[in-house]
PDB file of C-alpha atoms and ligand atoms in Angstrom:
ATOM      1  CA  UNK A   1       3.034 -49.528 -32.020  1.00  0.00           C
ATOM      2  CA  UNK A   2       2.525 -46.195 -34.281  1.00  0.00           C
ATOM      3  CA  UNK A   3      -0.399 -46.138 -36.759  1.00  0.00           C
ATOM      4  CA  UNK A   4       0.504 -43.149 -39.204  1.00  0.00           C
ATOM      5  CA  UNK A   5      -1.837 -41.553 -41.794  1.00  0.00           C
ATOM      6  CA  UNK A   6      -1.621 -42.968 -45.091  1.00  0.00           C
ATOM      7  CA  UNK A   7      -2.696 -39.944 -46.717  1.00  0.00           C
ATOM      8  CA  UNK A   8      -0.826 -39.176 -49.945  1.00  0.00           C
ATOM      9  CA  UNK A   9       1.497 -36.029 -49.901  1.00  0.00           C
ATOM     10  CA  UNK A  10       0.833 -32.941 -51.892  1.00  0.00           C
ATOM     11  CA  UNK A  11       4.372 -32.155 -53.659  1.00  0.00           C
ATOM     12  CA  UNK A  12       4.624 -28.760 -55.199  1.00  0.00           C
ATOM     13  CA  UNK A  13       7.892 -28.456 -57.408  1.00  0.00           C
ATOM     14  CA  UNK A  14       8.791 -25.101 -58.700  1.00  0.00           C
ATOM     15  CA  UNK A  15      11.906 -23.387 -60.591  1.00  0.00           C
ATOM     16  CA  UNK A  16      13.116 -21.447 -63.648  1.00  0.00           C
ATOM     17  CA  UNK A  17      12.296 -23.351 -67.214  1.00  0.00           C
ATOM     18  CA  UNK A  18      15.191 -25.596 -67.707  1.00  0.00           C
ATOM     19  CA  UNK A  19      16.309 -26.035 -64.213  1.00  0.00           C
ATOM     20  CA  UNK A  20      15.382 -29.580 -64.816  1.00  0.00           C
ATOM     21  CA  UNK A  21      12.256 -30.076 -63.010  1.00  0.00           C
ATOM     22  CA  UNK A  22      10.322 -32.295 -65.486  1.00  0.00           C
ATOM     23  CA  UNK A  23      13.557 -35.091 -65.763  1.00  0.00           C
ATOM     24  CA  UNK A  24      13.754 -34.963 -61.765  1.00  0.00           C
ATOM     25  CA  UNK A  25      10.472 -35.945 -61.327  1.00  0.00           C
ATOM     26  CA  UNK A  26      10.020 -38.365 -64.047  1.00  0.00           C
ATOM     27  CA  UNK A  27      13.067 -40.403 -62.247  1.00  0.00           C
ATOM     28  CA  UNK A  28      11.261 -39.923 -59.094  1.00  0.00           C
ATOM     29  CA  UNK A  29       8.081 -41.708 -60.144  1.00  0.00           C
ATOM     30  CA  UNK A  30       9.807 -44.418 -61.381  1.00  0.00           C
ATOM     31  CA  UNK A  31      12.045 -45.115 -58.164  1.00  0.00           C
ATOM     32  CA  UNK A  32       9.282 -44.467 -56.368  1.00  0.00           C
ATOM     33  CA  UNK A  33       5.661 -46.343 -55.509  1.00  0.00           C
ATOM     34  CA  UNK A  34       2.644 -44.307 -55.195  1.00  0.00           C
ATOM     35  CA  UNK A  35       3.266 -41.701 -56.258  1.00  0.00           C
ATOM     36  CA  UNK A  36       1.856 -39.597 -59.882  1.00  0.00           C
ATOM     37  CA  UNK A  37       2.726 -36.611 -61.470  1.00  0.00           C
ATOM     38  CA  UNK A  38      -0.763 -33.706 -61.926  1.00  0.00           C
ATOM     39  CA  UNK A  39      -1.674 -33.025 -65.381  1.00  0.00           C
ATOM     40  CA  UNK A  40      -2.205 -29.106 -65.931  1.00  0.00           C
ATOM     41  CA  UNK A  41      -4.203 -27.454 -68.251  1.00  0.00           C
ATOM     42  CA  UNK A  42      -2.573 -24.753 -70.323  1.00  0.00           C
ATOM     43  CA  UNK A  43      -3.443 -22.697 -73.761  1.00  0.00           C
ATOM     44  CA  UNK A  44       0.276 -22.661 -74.624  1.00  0.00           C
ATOM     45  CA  UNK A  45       1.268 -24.112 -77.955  1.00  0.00           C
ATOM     46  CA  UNK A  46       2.006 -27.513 -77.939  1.00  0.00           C
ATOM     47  CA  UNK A  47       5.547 -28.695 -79.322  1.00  0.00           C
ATOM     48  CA  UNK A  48       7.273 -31.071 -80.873  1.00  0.00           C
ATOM     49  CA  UNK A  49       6.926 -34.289 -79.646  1.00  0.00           C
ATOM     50  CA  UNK A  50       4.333 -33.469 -76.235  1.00  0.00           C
ATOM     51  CA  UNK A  51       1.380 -35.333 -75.934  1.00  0.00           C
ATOM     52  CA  UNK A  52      -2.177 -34.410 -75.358  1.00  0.00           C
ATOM     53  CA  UNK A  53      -3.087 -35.833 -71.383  1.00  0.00           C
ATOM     54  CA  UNK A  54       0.313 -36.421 -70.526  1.00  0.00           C
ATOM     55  CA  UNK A  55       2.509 -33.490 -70.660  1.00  0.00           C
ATOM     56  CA  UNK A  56      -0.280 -31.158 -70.557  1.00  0.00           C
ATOM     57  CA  UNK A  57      -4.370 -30.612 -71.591  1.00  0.00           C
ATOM     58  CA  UNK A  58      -4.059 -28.124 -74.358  1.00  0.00           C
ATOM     59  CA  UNK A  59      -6.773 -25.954 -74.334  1.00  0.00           C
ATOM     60  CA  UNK A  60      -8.024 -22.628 -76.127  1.00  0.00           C
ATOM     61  CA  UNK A  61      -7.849 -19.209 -73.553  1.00  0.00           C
ATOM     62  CA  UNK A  62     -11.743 -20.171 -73.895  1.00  0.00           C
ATOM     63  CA  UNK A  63     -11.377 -23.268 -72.589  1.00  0.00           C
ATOM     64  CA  UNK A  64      -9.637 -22.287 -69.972  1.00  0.00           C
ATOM     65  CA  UNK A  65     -11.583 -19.527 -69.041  1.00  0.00           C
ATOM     66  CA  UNK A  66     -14.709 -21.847 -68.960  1.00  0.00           C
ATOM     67  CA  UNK A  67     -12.380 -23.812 -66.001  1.00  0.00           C
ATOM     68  CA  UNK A  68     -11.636 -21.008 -63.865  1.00  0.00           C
ATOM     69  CA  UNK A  69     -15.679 -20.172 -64.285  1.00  0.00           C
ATOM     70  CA  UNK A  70     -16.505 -23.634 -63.347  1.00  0.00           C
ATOM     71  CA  UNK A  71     -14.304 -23.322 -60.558  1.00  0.00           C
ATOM     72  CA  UNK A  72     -12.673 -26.588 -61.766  1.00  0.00           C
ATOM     73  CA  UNK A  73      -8.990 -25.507 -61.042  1.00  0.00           C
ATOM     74  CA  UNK A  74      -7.278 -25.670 -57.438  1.00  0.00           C
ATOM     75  CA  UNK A  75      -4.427 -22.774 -59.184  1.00  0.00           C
ATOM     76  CA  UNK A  76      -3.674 -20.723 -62.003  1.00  0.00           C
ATOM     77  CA  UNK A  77      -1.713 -18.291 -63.061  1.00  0.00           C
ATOM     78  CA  UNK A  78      -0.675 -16.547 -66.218  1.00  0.00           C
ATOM     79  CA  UNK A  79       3.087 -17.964 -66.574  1.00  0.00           C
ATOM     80  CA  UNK A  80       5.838 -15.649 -67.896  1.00  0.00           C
ATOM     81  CA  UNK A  81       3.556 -12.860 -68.985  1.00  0.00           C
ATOM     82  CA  UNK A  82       2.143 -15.011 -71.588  1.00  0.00           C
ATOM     83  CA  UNK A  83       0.070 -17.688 -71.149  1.00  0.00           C
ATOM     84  CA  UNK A  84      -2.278 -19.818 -68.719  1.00  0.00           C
ATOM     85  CA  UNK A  85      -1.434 -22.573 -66.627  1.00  0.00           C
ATOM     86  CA  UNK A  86      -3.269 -24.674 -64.288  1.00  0.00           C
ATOM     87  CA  UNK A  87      -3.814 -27.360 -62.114  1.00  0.00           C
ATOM     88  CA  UNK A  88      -7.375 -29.735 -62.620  1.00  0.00           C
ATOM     89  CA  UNK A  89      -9.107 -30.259 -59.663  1.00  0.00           C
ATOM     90  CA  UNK A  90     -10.553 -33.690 -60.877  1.00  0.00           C
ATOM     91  CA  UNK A  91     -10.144 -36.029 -58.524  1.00  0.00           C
ATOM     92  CA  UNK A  92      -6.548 -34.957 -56.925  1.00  0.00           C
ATOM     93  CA  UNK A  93      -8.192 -34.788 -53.122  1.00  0.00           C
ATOM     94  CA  UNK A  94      -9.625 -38.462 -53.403  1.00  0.00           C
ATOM     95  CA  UNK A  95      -6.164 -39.453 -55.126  1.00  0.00           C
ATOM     96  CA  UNK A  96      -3.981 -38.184 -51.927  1.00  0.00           C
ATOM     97  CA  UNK A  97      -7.015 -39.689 -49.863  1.00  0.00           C
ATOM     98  CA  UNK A  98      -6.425 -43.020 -51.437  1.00  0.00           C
ATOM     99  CA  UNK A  99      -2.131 -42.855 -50.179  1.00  0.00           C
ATOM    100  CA  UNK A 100      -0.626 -41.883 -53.642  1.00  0.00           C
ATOM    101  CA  UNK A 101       1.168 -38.814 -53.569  1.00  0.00           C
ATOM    102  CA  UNK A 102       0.640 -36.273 -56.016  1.00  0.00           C
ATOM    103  CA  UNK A 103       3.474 -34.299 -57.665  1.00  0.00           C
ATOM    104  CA  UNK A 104       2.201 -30.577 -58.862  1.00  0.00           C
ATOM    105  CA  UNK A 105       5.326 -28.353 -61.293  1.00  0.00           C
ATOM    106  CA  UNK A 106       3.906 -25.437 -61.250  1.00  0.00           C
ATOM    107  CA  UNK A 107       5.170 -21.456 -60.893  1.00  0.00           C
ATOM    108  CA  UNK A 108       5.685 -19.859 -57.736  1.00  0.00           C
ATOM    109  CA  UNK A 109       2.128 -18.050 -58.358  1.00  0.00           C
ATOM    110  CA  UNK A 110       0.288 -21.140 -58.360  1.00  0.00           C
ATOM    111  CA  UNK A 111       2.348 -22.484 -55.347  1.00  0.00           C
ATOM    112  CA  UNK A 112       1.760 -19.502 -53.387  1.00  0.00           C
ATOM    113  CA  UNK A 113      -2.203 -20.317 -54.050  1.00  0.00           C
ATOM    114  CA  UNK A 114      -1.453 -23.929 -53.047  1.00  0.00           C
ATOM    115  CA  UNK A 115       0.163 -22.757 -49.939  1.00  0.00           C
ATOM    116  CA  UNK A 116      -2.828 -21.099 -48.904  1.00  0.00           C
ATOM    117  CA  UNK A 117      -5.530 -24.036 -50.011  1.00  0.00           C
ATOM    118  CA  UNK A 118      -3.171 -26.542 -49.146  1.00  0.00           C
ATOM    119  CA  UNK A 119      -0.487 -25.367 -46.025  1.00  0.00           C
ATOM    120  CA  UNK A 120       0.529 -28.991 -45.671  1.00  0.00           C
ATOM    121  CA  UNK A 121       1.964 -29.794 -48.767  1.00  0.00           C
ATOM    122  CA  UNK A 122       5.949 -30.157 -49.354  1.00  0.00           C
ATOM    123  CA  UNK A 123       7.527 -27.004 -51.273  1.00  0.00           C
ATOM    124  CA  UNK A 124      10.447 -27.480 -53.027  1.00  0.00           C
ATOM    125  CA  UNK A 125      12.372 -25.358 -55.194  1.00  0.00           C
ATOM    126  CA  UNK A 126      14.822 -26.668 -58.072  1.00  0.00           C
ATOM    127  CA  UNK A 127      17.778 -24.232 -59.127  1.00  0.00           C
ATOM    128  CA  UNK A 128      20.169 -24.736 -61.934  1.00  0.00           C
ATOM    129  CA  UNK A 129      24.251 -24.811 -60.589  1.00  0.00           C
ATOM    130  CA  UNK A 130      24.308 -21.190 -62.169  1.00  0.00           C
ATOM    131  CA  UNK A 131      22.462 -19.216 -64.759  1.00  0.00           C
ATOM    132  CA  UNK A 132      24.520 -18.897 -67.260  1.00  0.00           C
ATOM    133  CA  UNK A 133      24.326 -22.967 -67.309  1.00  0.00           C
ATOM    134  CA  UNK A 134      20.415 -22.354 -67.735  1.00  0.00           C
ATOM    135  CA  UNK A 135      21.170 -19.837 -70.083  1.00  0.00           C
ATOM    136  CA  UNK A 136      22.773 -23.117 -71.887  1.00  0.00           C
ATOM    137  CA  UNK A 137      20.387 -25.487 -71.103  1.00  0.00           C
ATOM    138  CA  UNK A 138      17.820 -23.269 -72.639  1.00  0.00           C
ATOM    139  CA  UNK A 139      19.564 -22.768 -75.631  1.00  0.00           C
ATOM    140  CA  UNK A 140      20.505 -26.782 -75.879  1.00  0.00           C
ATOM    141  CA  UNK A 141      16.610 -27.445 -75.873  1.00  0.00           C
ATOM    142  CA  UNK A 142      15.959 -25.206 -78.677  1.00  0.00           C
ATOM    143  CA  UNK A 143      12.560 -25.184 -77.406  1.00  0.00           C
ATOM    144  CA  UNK A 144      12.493 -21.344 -76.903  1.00  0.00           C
ATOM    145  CA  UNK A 145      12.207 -18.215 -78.797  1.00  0.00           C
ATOM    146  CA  UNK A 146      15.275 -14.893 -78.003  1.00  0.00           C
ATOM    147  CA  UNK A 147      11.957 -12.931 -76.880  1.00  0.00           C
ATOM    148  CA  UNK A 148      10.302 -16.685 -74.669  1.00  0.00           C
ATOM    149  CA  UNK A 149      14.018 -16.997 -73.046  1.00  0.00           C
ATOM    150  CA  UNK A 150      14.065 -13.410 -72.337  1.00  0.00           C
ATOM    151  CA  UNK A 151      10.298 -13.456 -70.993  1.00  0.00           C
ATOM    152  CA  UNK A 152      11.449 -16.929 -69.054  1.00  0.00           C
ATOM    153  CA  UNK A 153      14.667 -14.654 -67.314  1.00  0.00           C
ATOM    154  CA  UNK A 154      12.581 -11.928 -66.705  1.00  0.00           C
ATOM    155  CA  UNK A 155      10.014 -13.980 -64.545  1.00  0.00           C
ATOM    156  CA  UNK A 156      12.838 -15.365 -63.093  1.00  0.00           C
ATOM    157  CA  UNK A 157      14.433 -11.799 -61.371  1.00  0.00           C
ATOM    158  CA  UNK A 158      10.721 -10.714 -60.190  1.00  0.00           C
ATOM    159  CA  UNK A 159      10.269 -14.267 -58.258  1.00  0.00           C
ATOM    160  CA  UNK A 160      13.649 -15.350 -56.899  1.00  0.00           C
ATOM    161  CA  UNK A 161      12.616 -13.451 -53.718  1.00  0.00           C
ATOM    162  CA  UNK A 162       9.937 -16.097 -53.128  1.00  0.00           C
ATOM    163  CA  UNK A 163      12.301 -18.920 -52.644  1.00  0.00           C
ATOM    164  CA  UNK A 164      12.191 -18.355 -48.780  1.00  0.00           C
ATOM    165  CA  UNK A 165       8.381 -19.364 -49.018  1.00  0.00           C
ATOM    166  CA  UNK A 166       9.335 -23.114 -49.592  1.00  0.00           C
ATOM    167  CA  UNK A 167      10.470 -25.995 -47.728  1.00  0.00           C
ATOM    168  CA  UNK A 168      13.518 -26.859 -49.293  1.00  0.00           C
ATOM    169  CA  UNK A 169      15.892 -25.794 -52.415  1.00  0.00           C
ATOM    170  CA  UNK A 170      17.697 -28.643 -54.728  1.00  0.00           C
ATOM    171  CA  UNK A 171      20.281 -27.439 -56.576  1.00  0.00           C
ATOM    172  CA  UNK A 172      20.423 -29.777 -59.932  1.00  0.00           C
ATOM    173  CA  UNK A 173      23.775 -29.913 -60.906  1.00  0.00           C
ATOM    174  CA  UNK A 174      23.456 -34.408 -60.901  1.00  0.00           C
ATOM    175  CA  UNK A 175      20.464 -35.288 -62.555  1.00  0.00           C
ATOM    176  CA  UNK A 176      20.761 -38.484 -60.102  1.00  0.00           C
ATOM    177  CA  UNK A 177      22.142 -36.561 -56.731  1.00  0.00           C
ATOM    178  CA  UNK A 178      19.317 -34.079 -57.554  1.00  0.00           C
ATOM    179  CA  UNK A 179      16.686 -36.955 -57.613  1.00  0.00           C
ATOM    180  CA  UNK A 180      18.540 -38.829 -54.934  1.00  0.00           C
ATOM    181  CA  UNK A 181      17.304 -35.561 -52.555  1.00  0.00           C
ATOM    182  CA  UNK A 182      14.317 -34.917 -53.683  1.00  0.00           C
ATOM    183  CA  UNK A 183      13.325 -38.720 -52.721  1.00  0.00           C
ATOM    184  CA  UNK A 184      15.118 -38.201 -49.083  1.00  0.00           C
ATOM    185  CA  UNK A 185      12.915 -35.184 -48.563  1.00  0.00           C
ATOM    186  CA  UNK A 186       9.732 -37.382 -49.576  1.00  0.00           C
ATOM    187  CA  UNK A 187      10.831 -40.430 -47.459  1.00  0.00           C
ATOM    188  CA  UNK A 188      11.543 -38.019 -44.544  1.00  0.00           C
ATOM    189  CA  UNK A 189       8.036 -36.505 -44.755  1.00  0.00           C
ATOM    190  CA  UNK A 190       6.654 -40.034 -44.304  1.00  0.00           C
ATOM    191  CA  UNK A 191       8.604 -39.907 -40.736  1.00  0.00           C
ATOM    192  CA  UNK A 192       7.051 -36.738 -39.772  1.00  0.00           C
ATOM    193  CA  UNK A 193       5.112 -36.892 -36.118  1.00  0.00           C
ATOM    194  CA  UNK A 194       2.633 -35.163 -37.350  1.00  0.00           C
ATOM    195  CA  UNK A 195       1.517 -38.088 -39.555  1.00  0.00           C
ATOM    196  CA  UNK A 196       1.270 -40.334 -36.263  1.00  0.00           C
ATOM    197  CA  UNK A 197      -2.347 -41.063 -35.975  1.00  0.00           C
ATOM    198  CA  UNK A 198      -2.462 -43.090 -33.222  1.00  0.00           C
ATOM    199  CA  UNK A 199       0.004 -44.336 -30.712  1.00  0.00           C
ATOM    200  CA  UNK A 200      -0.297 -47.856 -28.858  1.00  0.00           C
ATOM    201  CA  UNK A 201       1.726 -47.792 -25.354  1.00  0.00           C
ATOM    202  CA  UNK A 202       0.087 -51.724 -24.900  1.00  0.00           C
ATOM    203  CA  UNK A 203       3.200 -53.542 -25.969  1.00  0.00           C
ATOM    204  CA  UNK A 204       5.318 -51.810 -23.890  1.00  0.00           C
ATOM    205  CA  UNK A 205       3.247 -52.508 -20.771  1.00  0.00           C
ATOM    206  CA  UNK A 206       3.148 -56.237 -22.152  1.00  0.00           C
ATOM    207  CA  UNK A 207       7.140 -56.184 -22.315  1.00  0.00           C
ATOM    208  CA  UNK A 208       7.170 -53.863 -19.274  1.00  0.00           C
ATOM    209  CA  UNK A 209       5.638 -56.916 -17.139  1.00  0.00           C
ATOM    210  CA  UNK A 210       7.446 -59.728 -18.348  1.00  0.00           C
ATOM    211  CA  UNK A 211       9.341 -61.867 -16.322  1.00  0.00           C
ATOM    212  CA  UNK A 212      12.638 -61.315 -17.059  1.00  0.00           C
ATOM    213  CA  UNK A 213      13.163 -64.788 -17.129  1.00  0.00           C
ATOM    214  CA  UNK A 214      11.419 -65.073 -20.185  1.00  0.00           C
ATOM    215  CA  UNK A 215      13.712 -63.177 -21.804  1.00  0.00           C
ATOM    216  CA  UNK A 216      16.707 -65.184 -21.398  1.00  0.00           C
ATOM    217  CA  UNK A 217      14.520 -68.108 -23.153  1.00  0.00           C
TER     218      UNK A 217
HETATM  219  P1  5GP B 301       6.527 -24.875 -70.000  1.00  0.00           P
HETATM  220  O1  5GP B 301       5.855 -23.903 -70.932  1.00  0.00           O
HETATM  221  O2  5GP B 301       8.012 -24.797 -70.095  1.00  0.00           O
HETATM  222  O3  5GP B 301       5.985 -26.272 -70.123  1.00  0.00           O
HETATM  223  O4  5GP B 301       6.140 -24.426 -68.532  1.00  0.00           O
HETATM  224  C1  5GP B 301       6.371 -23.127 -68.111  1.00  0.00           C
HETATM  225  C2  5GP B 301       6.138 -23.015 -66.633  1.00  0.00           C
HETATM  226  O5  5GP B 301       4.767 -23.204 -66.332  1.00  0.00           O
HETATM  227  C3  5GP B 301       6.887 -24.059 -65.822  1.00  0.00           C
HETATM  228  O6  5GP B 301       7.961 -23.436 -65.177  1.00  0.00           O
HETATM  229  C4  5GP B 301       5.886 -24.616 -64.870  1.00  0.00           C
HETATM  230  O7  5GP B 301       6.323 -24.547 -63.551  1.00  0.00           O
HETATM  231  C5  5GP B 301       4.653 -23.748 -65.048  1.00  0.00           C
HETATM  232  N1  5GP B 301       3.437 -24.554 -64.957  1.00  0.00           N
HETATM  233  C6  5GP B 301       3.174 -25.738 -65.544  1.00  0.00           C
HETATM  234  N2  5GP B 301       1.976 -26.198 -65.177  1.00  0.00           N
HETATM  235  C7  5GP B 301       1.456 -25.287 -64.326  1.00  0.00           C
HETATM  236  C8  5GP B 301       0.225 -25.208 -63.589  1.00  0.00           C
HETATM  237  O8  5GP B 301      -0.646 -26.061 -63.634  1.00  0.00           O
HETATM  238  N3  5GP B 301       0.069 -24.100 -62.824  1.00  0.00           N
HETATM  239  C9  5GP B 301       0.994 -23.110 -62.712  1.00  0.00           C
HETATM  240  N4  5GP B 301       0.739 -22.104 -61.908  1.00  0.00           N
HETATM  241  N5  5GP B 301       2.162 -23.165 -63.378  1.00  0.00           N
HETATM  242  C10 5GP B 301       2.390 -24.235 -64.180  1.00  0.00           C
END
C-alpha cells in the first residue's frame, strides 16, 4: 500500500574525543544491515594499532591540500586547532543511492558543512555522562598528550553551543543503551512520511467493495 524511498540515510555523528562515538557505531554496524561507516582522510599521526583505509587515509598536509584542490572532499575542517580532517567524496552519493546508509564522525565544523550540502541527513550528538568522566576516559586511553587533551577541552567550550543545530543528543553512559538509541533513531527515520514515495489507495477500494459476506468466509 506505501512504496517508500530506499535511499540510504546520511548519519552525521559528532561529540567530544572520548565520548565514545567510534565503539557506538562499530556496535551499530554490526546490529545493523546496510549500513557502513565513511572513511576520512586526515594528516594526523597515525597510532598504535590504526590501520591505513579503515580507521582513517593518512595523508601528508600536501596530500590533503591536493583533495580540497581537486574538490574531492564533501567537508573539512582543521580539528582541534591542529590538524585536517575530512570526508572523501568517492562514491558516498551512489552508496546512499544504492539503500546503504552511510555513517559520517566528524566535528561539528564539518557537520555544519554537511548540513548545508546535505539538509536531510540525521544529526546526532554523543555526550559523555559528565566531563570529568571524559576527563577519565581520556586519560584511560592514553592516546593523548596534557597539551592534545587540553587542545581536545578547549574545542570542546567554543562548540558546545552548536548542539542545538542537531537532531538529537545521546548521552553514553551504557555503551549498549547508548547504541540501543542511536538504532531507534535510525529505525524511526525509516518511518518518516517524508520517505513515502508513493501511496496506493487501490486495496482499500478493493476491500471497500467487498461483500461483507466474504468476510465471514
Ligand atoms: P581523532 O584524532 O580522535 O581520531 O579524531 C578527532 C576528531 O576529528 C573526532 O572528534 C572526529 O569527530 C573528527 N573527525 C574525524 N574525521 C573527520 C572528518 O572527516 N571530518 C571532520 N570535519 N572531522 C572529522
Amino acid at each position: 500500500m506505501i512504496k517508500s524511498k530506499k535511499k540510504g540515510d546520511l548519519i552525521v555523528i559528532s561529540g567530544p574525543s572520548g565520548c565514545g562515538k567510534d565503539s557506538i557505531c562499530n556496535k551499530v554496524i554490526k546490529k545493523r544491515k546496510n549500513i557502513q561507516i565513511s572513511v576520512s582522510m586526515t594528516t594526523r599521526e597515525k597510532r598504535q594499532g590504526e590501520k591505513e583505509g579503515k580507521d582513517y587515509y593518512f595523508v601528508t598536509k600536501e596530500e590533503f591540500e591536493k583533495s580540497i584542490e581537486n574538490d574531492d572532499l564533501l567537508e573539512y575542517a582543521i580539528v582541534h586547532e591542529k590538524d585536517y580532517y575530512g570526508t572523501p567524496k568517492s562514491n558516498l552519493f551512489k552508496i546512499l543511492e544504492d539503500g546503504i546508509d552511510v555513517i559520517l564522525i566528524i566535528d561539528i565544523q564539518g557537520a555544519l558543512q554537511i548540513k548545508e550540502k546535505y539538509p536531510e541527513a540525521i544529526f546526532i550528538f554523543i555526550l559523555p555522562p559528565s566531563m570529568r568522566e571524559l576527563k577519565k576516559r581520556l586519560i584511560k586511553r592514553g592516546s593523548e598528550t596534557k597539551e592534545s587533551m587540553f587542545r581536545r577541552f578547549k574545542s570542546m567550550y567554543k562548540e558546545i553551543n552548536e548542539i542545538v543545530k542537531y537532531n538529537y543528543v545521546v548521552v553514553n553512559d551504557e555503551l549498549d543503551d547508548a547504541v540501543n538509541k542511536v538504532i531507534a533513531i535510525l529505525d524511526s527515520q525509516k518511518c518518516r512520511v517524508d520517505r513515502i514515495e508513493e501511496l496506493d489507495v487501490s486495496s482499500i477500494e478493493e476491500v471497500m467493495h467487498e461483500d461483507l459476506v466474504d468476510l465471514n468466509d
